[in-house]
mmCIF file of C-alpha atoms in Angstrom:
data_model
loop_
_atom_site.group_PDB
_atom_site.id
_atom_site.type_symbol
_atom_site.label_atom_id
_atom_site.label_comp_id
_atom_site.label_asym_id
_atom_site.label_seq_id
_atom_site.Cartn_x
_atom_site.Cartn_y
_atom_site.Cartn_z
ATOM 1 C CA UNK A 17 0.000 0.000 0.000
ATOM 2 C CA UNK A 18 2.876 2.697 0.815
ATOM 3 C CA UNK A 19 4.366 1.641 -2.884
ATOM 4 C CA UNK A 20 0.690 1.882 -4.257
ATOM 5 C CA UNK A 21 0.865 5.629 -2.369
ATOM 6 C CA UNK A 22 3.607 6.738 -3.529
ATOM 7 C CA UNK A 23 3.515 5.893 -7.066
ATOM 8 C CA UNK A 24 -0.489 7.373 -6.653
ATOM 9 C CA UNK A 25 -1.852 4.225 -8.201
ATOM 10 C CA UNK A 26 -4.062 1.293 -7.384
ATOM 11 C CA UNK A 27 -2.031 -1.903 -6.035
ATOM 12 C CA UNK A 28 -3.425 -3.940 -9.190
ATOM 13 C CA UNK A 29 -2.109 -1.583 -11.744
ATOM 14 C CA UNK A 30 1.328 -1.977 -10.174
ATOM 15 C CA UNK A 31 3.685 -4.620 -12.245
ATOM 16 C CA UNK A 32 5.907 -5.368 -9.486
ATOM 17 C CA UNK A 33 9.411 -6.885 -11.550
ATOM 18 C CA UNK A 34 12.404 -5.851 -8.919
ATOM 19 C CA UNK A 35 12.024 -8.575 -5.681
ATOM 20 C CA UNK A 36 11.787 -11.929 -7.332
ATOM 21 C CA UNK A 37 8.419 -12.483 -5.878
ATOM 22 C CA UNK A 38 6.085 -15.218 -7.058
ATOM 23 C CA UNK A 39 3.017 -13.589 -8.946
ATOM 24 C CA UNK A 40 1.029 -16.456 -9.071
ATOM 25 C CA UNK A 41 0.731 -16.667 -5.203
ATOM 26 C CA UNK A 42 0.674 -19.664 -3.401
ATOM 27 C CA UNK A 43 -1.000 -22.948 -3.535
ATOM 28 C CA UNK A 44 -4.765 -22.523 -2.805
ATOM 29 C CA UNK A 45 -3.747 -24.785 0.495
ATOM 30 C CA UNK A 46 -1.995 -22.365 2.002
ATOM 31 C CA UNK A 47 -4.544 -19.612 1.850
ATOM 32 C CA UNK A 48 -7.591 -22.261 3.125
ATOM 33 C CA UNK A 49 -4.810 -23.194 5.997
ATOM 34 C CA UNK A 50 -4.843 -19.845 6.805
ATOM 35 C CA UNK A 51 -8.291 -19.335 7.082
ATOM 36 C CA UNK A 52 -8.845 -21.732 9.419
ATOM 37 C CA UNK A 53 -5.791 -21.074 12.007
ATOM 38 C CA UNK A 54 -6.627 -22.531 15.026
ATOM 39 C CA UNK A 55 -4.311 -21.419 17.601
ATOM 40 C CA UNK A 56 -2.521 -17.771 16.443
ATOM 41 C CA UNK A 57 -2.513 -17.138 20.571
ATOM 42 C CA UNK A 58 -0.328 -19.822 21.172
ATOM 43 C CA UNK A 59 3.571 -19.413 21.247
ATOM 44 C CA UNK A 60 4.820 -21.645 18.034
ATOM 45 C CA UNK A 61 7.028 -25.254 18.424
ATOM 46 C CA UNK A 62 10.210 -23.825 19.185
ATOM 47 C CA UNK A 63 11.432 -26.319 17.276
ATOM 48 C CA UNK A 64 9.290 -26.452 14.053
ATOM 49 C CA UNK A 65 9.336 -30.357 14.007
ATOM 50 C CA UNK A 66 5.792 -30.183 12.051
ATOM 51 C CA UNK A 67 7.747 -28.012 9.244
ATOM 52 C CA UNK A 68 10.833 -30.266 9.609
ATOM 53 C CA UNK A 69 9.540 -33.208 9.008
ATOM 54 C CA UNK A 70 7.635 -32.277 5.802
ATOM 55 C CA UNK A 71 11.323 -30.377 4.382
ATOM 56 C CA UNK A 72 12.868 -33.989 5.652
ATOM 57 C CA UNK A 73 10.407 -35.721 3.084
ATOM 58 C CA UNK A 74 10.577 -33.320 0.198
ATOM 59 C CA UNK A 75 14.466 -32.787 0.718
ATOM 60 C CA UNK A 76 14.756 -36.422 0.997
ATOM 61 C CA UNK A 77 17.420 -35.784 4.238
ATOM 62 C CA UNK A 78 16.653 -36.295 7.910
ATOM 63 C CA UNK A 79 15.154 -33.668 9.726
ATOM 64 C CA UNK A 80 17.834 -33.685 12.410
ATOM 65 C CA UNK A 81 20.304 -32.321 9.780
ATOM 66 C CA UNK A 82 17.649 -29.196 8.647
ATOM 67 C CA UNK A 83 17.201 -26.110 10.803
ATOM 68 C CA UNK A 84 14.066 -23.968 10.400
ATOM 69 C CA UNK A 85 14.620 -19.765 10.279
ATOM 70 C CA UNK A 86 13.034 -16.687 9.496
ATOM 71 C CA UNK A 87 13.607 -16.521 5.649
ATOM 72 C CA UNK A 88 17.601 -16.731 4.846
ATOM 73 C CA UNK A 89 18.673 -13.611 6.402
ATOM 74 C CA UNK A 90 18.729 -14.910 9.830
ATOM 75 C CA UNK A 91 20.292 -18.329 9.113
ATOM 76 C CA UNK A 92 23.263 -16.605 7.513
ATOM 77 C CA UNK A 93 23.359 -14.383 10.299
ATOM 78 C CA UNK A 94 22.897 -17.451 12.857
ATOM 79 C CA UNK A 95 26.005 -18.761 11.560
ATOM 80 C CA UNK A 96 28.027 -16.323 11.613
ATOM 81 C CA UNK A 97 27.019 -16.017 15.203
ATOM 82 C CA UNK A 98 28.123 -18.849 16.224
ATOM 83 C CA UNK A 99 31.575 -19.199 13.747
ATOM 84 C CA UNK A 100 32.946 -15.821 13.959
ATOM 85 C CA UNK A 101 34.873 -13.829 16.281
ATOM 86 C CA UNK A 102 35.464 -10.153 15.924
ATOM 87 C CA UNK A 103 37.881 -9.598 13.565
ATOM 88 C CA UNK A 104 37.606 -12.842 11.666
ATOM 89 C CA UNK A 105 37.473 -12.847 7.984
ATOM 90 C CA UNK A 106 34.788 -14.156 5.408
ATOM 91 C CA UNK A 107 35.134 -14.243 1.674
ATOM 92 C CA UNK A 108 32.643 -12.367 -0.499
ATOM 93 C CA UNK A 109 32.064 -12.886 -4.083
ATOM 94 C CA UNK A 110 30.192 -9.667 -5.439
ATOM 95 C CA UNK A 111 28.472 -9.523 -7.213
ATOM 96 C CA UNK A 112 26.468 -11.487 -4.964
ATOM 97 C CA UNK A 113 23.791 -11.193 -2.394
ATOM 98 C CA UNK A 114 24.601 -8.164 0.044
ATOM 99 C CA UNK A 115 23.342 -9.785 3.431
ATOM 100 C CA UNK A 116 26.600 -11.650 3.815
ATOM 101 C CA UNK A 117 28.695 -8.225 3.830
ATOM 102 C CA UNK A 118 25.924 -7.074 5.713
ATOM 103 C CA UNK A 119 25.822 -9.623 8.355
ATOM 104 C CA UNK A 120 29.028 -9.814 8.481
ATOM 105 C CA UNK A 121 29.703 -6.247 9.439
ATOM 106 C CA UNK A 122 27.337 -6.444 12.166
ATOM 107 C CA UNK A 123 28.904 -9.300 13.815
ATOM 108 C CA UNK A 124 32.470 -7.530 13.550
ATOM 109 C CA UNK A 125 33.915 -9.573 10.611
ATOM 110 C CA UNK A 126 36.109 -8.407 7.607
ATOM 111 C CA UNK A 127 34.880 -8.806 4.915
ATOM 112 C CA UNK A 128 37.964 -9.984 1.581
ATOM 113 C CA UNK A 129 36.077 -9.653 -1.498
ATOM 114 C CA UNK A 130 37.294 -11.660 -4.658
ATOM 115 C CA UNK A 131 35.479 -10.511 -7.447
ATOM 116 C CA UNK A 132 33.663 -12.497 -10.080
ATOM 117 C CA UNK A 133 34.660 -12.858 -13.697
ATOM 118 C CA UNK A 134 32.688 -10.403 -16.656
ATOM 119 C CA UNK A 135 30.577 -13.474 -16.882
ATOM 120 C CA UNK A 136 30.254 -13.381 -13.303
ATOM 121 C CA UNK A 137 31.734 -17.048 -13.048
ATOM 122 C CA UNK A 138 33.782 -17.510 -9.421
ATOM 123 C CA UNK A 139 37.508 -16.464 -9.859
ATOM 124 C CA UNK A 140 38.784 -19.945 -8.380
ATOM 125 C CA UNK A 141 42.218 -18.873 -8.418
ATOM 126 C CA UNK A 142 41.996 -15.500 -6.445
ATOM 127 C CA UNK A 143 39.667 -17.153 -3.905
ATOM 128 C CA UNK A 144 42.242 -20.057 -3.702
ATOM 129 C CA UNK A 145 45.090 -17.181 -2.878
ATOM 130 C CA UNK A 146 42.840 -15.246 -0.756
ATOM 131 C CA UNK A 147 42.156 -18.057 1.526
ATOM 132 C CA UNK A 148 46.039 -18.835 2.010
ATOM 133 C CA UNK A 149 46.536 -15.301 2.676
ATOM 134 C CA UNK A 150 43.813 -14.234 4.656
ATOM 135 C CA UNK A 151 43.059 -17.232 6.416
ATOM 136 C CA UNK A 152 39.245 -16.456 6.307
ATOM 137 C CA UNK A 153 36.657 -18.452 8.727
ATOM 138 C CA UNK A 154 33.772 -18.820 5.806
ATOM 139 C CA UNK A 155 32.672 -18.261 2.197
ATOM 140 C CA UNK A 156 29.595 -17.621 0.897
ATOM 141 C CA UNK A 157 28.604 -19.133 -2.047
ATOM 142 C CA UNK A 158 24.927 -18.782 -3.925
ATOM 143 C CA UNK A 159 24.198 -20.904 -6.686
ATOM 144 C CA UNK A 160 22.440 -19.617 -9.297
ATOM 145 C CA UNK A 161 23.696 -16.250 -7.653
ATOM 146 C CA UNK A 162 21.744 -12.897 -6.915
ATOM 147 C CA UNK A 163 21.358 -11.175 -9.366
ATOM 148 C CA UNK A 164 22.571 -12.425 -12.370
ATOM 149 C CA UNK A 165 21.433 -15.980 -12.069
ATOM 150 C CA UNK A 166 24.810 -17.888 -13.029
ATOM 151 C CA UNK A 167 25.513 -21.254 -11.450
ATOM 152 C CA UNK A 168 28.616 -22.919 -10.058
ATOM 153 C CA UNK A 169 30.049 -25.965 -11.922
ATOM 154 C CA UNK A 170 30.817 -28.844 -9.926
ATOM 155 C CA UNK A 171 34.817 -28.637 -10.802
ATOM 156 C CA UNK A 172 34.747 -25.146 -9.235
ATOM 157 C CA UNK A 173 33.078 -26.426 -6.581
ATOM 158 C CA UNK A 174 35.260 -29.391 -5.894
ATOM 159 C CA UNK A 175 38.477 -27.073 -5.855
ATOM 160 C CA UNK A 176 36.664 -24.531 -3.315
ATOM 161 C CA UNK A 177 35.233 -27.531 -0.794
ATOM 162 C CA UNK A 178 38.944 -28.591 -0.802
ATOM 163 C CA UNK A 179 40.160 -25.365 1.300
ATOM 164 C CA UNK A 180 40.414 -24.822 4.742
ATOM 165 C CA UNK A 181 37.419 -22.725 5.272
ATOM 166 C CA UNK A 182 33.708 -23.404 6.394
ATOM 167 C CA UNK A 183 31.727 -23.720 2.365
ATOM 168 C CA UNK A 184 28.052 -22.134 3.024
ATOM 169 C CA UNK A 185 26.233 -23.010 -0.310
ATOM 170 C CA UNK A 186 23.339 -20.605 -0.755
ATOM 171 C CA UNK A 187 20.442 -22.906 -3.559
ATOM 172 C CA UNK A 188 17.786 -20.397 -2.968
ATOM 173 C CA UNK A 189 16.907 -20.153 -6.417
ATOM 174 C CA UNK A 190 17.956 -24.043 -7.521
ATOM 175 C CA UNK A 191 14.472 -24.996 -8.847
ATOM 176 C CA UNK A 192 14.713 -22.794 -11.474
ATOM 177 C CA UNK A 193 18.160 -24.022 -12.672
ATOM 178 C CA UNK A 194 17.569 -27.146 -14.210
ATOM 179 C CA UNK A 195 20.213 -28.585 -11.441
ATOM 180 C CA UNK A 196 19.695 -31.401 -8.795
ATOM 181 C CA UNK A 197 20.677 -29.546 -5.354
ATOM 182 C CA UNK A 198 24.020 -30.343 -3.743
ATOM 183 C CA UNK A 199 21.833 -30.589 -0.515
ATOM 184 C CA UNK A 200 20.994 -34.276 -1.727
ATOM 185 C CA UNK A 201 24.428 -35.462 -1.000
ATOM 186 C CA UNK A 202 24.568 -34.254 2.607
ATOM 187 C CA UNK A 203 23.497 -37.688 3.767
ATOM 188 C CA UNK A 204 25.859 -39.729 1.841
ATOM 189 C CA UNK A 205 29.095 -37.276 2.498
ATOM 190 C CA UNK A 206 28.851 -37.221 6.151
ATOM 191 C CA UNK A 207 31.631 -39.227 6.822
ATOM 192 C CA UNK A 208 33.701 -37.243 5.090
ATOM 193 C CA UNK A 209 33.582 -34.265 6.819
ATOM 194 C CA UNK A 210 36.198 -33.404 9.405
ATOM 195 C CA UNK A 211 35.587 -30.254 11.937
ATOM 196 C CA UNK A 212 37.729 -29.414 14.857
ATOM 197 C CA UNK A 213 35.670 -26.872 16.967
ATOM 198 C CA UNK A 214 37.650 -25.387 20.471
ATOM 199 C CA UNK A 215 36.216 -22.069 22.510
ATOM 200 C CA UNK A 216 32.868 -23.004 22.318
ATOM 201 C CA UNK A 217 30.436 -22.266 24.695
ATOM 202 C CA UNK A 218 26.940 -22.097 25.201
ATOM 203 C CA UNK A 219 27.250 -18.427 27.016
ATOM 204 C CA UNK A 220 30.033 -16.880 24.380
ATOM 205 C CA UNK A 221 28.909 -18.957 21.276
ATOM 206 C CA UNK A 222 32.434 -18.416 19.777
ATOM 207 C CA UNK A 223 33.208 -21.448 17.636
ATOM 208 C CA UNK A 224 36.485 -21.899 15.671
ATOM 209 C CA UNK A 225 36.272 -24.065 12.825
ATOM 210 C CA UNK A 226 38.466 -25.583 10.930
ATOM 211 C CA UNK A 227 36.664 -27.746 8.148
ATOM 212 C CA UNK A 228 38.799 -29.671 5.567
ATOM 213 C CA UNK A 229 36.538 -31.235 2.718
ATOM 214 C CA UNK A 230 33.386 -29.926 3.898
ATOM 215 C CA UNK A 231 30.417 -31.589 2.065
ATOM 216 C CA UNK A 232 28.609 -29.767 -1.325
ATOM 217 C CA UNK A 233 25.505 -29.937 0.813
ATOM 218 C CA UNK A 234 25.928 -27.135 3.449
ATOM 219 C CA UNK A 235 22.905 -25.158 2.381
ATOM 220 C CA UNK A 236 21.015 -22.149 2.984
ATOM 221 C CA UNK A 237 17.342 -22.372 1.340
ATOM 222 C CA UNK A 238 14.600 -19.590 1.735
ATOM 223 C CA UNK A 239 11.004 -20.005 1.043
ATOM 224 C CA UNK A 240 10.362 -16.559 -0.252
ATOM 225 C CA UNK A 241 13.499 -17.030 -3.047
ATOM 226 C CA UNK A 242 11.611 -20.790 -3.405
ATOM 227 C CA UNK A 243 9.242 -18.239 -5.803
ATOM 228 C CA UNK A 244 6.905 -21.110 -6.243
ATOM 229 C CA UNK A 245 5.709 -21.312 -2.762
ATOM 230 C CA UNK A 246 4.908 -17.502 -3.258
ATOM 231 C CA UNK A 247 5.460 -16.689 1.061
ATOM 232 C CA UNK A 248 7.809 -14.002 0.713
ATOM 233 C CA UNK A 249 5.497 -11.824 3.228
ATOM 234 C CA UNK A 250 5.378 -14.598 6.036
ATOM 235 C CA UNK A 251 9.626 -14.926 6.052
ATOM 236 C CA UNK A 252 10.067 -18.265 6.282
ATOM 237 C CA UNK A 253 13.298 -20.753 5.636
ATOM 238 C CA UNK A 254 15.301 -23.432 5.887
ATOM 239 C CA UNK A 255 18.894 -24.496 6.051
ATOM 240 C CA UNK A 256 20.853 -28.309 5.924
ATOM 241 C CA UNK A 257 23.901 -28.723 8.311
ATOM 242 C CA UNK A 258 26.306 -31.347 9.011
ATOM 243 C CA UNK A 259 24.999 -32.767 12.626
ATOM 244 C CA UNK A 260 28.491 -31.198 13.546
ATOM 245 C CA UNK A 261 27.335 -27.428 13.471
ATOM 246 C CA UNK A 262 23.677 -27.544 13.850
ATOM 247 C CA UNK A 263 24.008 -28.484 17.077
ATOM 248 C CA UNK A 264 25.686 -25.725 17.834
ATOM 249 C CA UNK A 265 23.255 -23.068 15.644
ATOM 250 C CA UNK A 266 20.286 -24.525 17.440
ATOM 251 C CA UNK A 267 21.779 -23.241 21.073
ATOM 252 C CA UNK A 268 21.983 -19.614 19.156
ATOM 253 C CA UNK A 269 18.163 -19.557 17.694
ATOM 254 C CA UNK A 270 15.859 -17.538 18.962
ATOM 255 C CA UNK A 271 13.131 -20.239 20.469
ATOM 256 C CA UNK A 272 10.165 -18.724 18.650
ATOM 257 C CA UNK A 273 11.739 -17.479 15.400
ATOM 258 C CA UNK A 274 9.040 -18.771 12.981
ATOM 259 C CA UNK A 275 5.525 -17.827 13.780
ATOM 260 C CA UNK A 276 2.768 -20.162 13.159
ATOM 261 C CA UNK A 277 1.485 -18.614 10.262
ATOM 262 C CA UNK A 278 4.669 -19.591 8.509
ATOM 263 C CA UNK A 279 5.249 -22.912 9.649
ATOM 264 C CA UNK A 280 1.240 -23.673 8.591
ATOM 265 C CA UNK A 281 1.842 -21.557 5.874
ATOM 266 C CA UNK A 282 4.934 -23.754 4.601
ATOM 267 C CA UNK A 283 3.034 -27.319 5.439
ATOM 268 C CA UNK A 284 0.049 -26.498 3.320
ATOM 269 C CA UNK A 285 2.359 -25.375 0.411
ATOM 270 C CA UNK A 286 4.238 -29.079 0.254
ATOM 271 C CA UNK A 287 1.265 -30.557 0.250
ATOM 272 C CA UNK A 288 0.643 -29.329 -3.582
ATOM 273 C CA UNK A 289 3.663 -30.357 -5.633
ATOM 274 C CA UNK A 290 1.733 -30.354 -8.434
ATOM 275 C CA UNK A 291 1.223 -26.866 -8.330
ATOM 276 C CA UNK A 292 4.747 -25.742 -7.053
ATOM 277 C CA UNK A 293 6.047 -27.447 -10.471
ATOM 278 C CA UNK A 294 3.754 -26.130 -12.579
ATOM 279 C CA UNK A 295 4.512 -22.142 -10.950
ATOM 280 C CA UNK A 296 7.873 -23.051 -11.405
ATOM 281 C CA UNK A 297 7.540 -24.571 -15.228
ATOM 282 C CA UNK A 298 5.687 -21.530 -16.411
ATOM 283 C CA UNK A 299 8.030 -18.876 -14.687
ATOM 284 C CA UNK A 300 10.424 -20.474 -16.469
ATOM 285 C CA UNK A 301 9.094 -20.852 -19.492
ATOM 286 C CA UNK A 302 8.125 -16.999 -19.203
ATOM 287 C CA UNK A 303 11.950 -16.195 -18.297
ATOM 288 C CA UNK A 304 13.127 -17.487 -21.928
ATOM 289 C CA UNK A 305 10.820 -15.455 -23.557
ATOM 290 C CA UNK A 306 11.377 -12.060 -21.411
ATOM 291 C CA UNK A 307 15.290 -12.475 -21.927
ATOM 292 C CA UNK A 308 14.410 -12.782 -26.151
ATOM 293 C CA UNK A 309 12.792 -9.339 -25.366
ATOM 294 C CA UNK A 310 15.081 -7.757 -23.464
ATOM 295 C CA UNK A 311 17.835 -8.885 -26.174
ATOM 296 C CA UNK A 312 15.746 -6.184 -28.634
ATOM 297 C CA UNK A 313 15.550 -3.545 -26.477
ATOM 298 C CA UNK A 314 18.376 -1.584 -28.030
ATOM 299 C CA UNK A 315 19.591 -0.023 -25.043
ATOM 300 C CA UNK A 316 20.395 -3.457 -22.707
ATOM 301 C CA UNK A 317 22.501 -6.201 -22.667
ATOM 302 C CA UNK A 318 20.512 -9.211 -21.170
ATOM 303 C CA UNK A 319 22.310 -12.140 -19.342
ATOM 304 C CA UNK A 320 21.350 -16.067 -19.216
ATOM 305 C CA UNK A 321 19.587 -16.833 -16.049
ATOM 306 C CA UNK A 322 19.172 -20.063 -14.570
ATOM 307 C CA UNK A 323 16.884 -18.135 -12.004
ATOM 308 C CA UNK A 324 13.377 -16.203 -12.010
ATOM 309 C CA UNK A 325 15.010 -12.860 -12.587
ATOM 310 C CA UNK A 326 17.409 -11.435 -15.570
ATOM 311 C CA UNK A 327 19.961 -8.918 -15.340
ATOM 312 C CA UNK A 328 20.779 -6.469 -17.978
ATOM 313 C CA UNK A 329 23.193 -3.968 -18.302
ATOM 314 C CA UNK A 330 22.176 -0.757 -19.115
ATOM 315 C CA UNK A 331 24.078 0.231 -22.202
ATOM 316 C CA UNK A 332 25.611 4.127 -23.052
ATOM 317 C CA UNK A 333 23.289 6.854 -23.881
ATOM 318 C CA UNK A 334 20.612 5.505 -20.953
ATOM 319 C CA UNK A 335 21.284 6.266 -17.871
ATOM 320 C CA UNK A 336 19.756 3.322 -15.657
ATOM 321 C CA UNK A 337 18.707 5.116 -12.551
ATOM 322 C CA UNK A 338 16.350 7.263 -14.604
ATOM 323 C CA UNK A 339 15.433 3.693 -16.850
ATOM 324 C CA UNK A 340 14.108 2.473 -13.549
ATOM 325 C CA UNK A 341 12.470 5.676 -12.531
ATOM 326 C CA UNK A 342 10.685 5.997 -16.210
ATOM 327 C CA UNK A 343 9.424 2.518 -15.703
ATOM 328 C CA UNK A 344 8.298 3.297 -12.374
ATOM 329 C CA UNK A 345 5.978 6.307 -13.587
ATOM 330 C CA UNK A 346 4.305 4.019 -15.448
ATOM 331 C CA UNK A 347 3.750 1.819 -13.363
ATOM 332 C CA UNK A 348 6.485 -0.931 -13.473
ATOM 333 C CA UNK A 349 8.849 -1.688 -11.079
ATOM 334 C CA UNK A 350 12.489 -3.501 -11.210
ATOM 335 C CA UNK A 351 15.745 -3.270 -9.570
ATOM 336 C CA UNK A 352 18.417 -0.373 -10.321
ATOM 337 C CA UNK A 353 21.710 -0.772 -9.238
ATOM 338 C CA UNK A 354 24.590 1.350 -8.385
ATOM 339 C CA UNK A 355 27.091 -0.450 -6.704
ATOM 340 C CA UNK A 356 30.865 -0.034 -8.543
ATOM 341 C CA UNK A 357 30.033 -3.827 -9.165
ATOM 342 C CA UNK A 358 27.355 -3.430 -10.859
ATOM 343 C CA UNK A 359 27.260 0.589 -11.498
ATOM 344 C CA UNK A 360 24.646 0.961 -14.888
ATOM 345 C CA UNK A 361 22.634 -2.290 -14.043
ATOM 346 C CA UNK A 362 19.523 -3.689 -13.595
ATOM 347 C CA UNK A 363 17.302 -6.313 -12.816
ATOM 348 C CA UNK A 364 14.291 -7.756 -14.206
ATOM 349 C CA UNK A 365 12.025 -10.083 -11.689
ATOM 350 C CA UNK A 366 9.822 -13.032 -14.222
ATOM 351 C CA UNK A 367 6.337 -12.402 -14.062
ATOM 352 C CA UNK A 368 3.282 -13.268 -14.933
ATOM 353 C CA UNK A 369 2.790 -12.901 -19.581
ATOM 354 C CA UNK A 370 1.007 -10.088 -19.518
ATOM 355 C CA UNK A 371 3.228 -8.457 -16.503
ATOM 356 C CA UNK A 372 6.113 -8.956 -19.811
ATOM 357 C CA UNK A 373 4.054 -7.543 -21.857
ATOM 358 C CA UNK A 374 3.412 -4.288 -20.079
ATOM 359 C CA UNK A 375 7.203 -4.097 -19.684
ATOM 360 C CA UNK A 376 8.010 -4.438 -23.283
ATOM 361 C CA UNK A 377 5.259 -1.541 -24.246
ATOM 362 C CA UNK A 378 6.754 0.496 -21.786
ATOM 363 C CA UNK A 379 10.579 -0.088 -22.782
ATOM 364 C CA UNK A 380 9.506 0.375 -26.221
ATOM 365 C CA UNK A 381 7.817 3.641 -25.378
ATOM 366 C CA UNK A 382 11.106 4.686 -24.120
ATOM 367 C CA UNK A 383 13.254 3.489 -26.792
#
């Protein structure tokens, strides 16, 4: 309603393009769960085992390896809670998702960036060199990344899990890819992990880590980037651990961090795969034929997505902040940004056919 305000127009004559949101809402389930809430003045299972155990059937793991948060943002801030001192060191890849810079600056880490490739492809080598340097705690790692939807092979992959450092796969957006998660293999690579934790306590939660090997199924996975669920308002998530750390991320959750509307919320939705595939298939479907468009517009430079969103870089002669603030007078929203990253960019959420088809009238308007 405040964006509806300010933009003095109804909320249905708003195509909203710039949070990766799911347009077709979620399963009718979830709204006739809803409904019928029974108990909203009761304090929710601390412990989310109702949500856990459905996530342990569709992930195919064991719910004692998955931890329930509020969206992503607070289970990359939980771990680096309970891994990082002040003064430790994470790696960064930008461009990437901010909240791991962010997070990490409010838990007193530094913060050694390695930048990605043109093609935004992981510079293997510099993060190799950085980690011998800089003898960082954790990377980050999203796969496809936010925002420009590239994925990480598994020989990149391979040479990163072999460092000394704690690997934090982000898959937030892995339906879309095409890709079987790495989460699968969590299960069958336990033995191979080896962690060495000293200083840790339940009062100071410091926790050094030293993980050789760790497995490609340390992952981070939020329902409102899982666009096919369409929660993004209710901030609900999930991540898999080795048995090694959860333990110790559980003793650092808040007890009451997802409310029952989510967790009830979340149930309903798994109970409709049908429709979660189908939401999926036709946002992808949809993304194909918005990048074809954007490759037209004269003025942007598209690039492949594996994800529900496509980045394009805002070519000479158009400046993008005033692209994105043309679009918004008329009603269309995406994502401008002006990092030195990704200074001249933007980002186009996949919506609905005729949500593309109000963007291409109004980029061809101002073409």
């Amino acid at each position: 309603m405040i964006l509806s305000a300010r933009l003095g127009r109804k909320p249905e004559d708003i195509v909203k393009l710039d949070a990766n949101e799911n347009p077709y809402g979620p399963p009718p389930e979830v709204l006739e769960a809803l409904g019928t809430l029974k108990f909203p003045y009761i304090y929710p299972d601390p412990e989310s085992r109702r949500l856990r155990e459905a996530l342990a059937i569709d992930s195919g793991l064991e719910s004692d390896h998955i931890l329930v948060g509020c969206g992503a943002d607070e289970l990359i801030d939980l771990i680096m809670r309970c891994t990082l001192d002040p003064g430790d060191k994470i790696v960064d890849c930008p461009p990437t998702f901010t909240m791991y810079e962010f997070d990490a600056t409010v838990n007193g880490a530094l913060v050694t960036k390695v930048l990605r490739k043109p093609d935004f492809s992981l510079n293997v080598e510099l993060i190799v060199d950085a980690v011998r340097q800089e003898r960082p705690k954790c990377i980050f790692l999203t796969s496809p990344n936010n925002p420009d939807g590239s994925i990480i092979n598994d020989e990149d992959l391979l040479k990163i899990l072999e460092l000394p450092i704690l690997v934090v796969l982000d898959e937030a957006y892995i339906e879309f890819s095409g890709q079987e998660s790495r989460m699968k293999t969590l299960n069958q690579s336990q033995g191979g992990v080896r962690v060495e934790t000293c200083q840790l306590s339940y009062d100071s939660l410091a926790q050094y880590v030293i993980c050789n090997n760790i497995i490609p199924g340390f992952r981070m996975c939020a329902f409102p980037y899982y666009v096919a669920f369409g929660l993004a308002g209710l901030r609900v998530g999930y991540g898999a651990f080795p048995l090694s750390i959860i333990e110790y991320l559980w003793r650092a959750k808040q007890p009451y961090n997802v409310s029952v509307a989510a967790e009830v919320a979340a149930c309903a939705a798994l109970q409709n795969p049908t429709y979660l595939e189908n939401v999926k298939n036709a946002l992808v479907e949809e993304r194909e034929r918005l990048f074809k468009f954007l490759q037209e517009v004269p003025f942007l430079t598209p690039f492949p997505s594996h994800s529900n969103f496509v980045l394009c870089e805002v070519k000479s002669g158009m400046d993008a902040q005033k692209l994105k603030d043309d679009l918004a007078s008329m009603g269309v929203m995406v994502r401008h940004y002006n990092k030195k990253e990704l200074k001249g960019f933007i980002r186009v959420s996949v919506g609905k056919p005729e949500q593309t088809d109000i963007l291409m009238h109004c980029l061809k308007r101002l073409s």
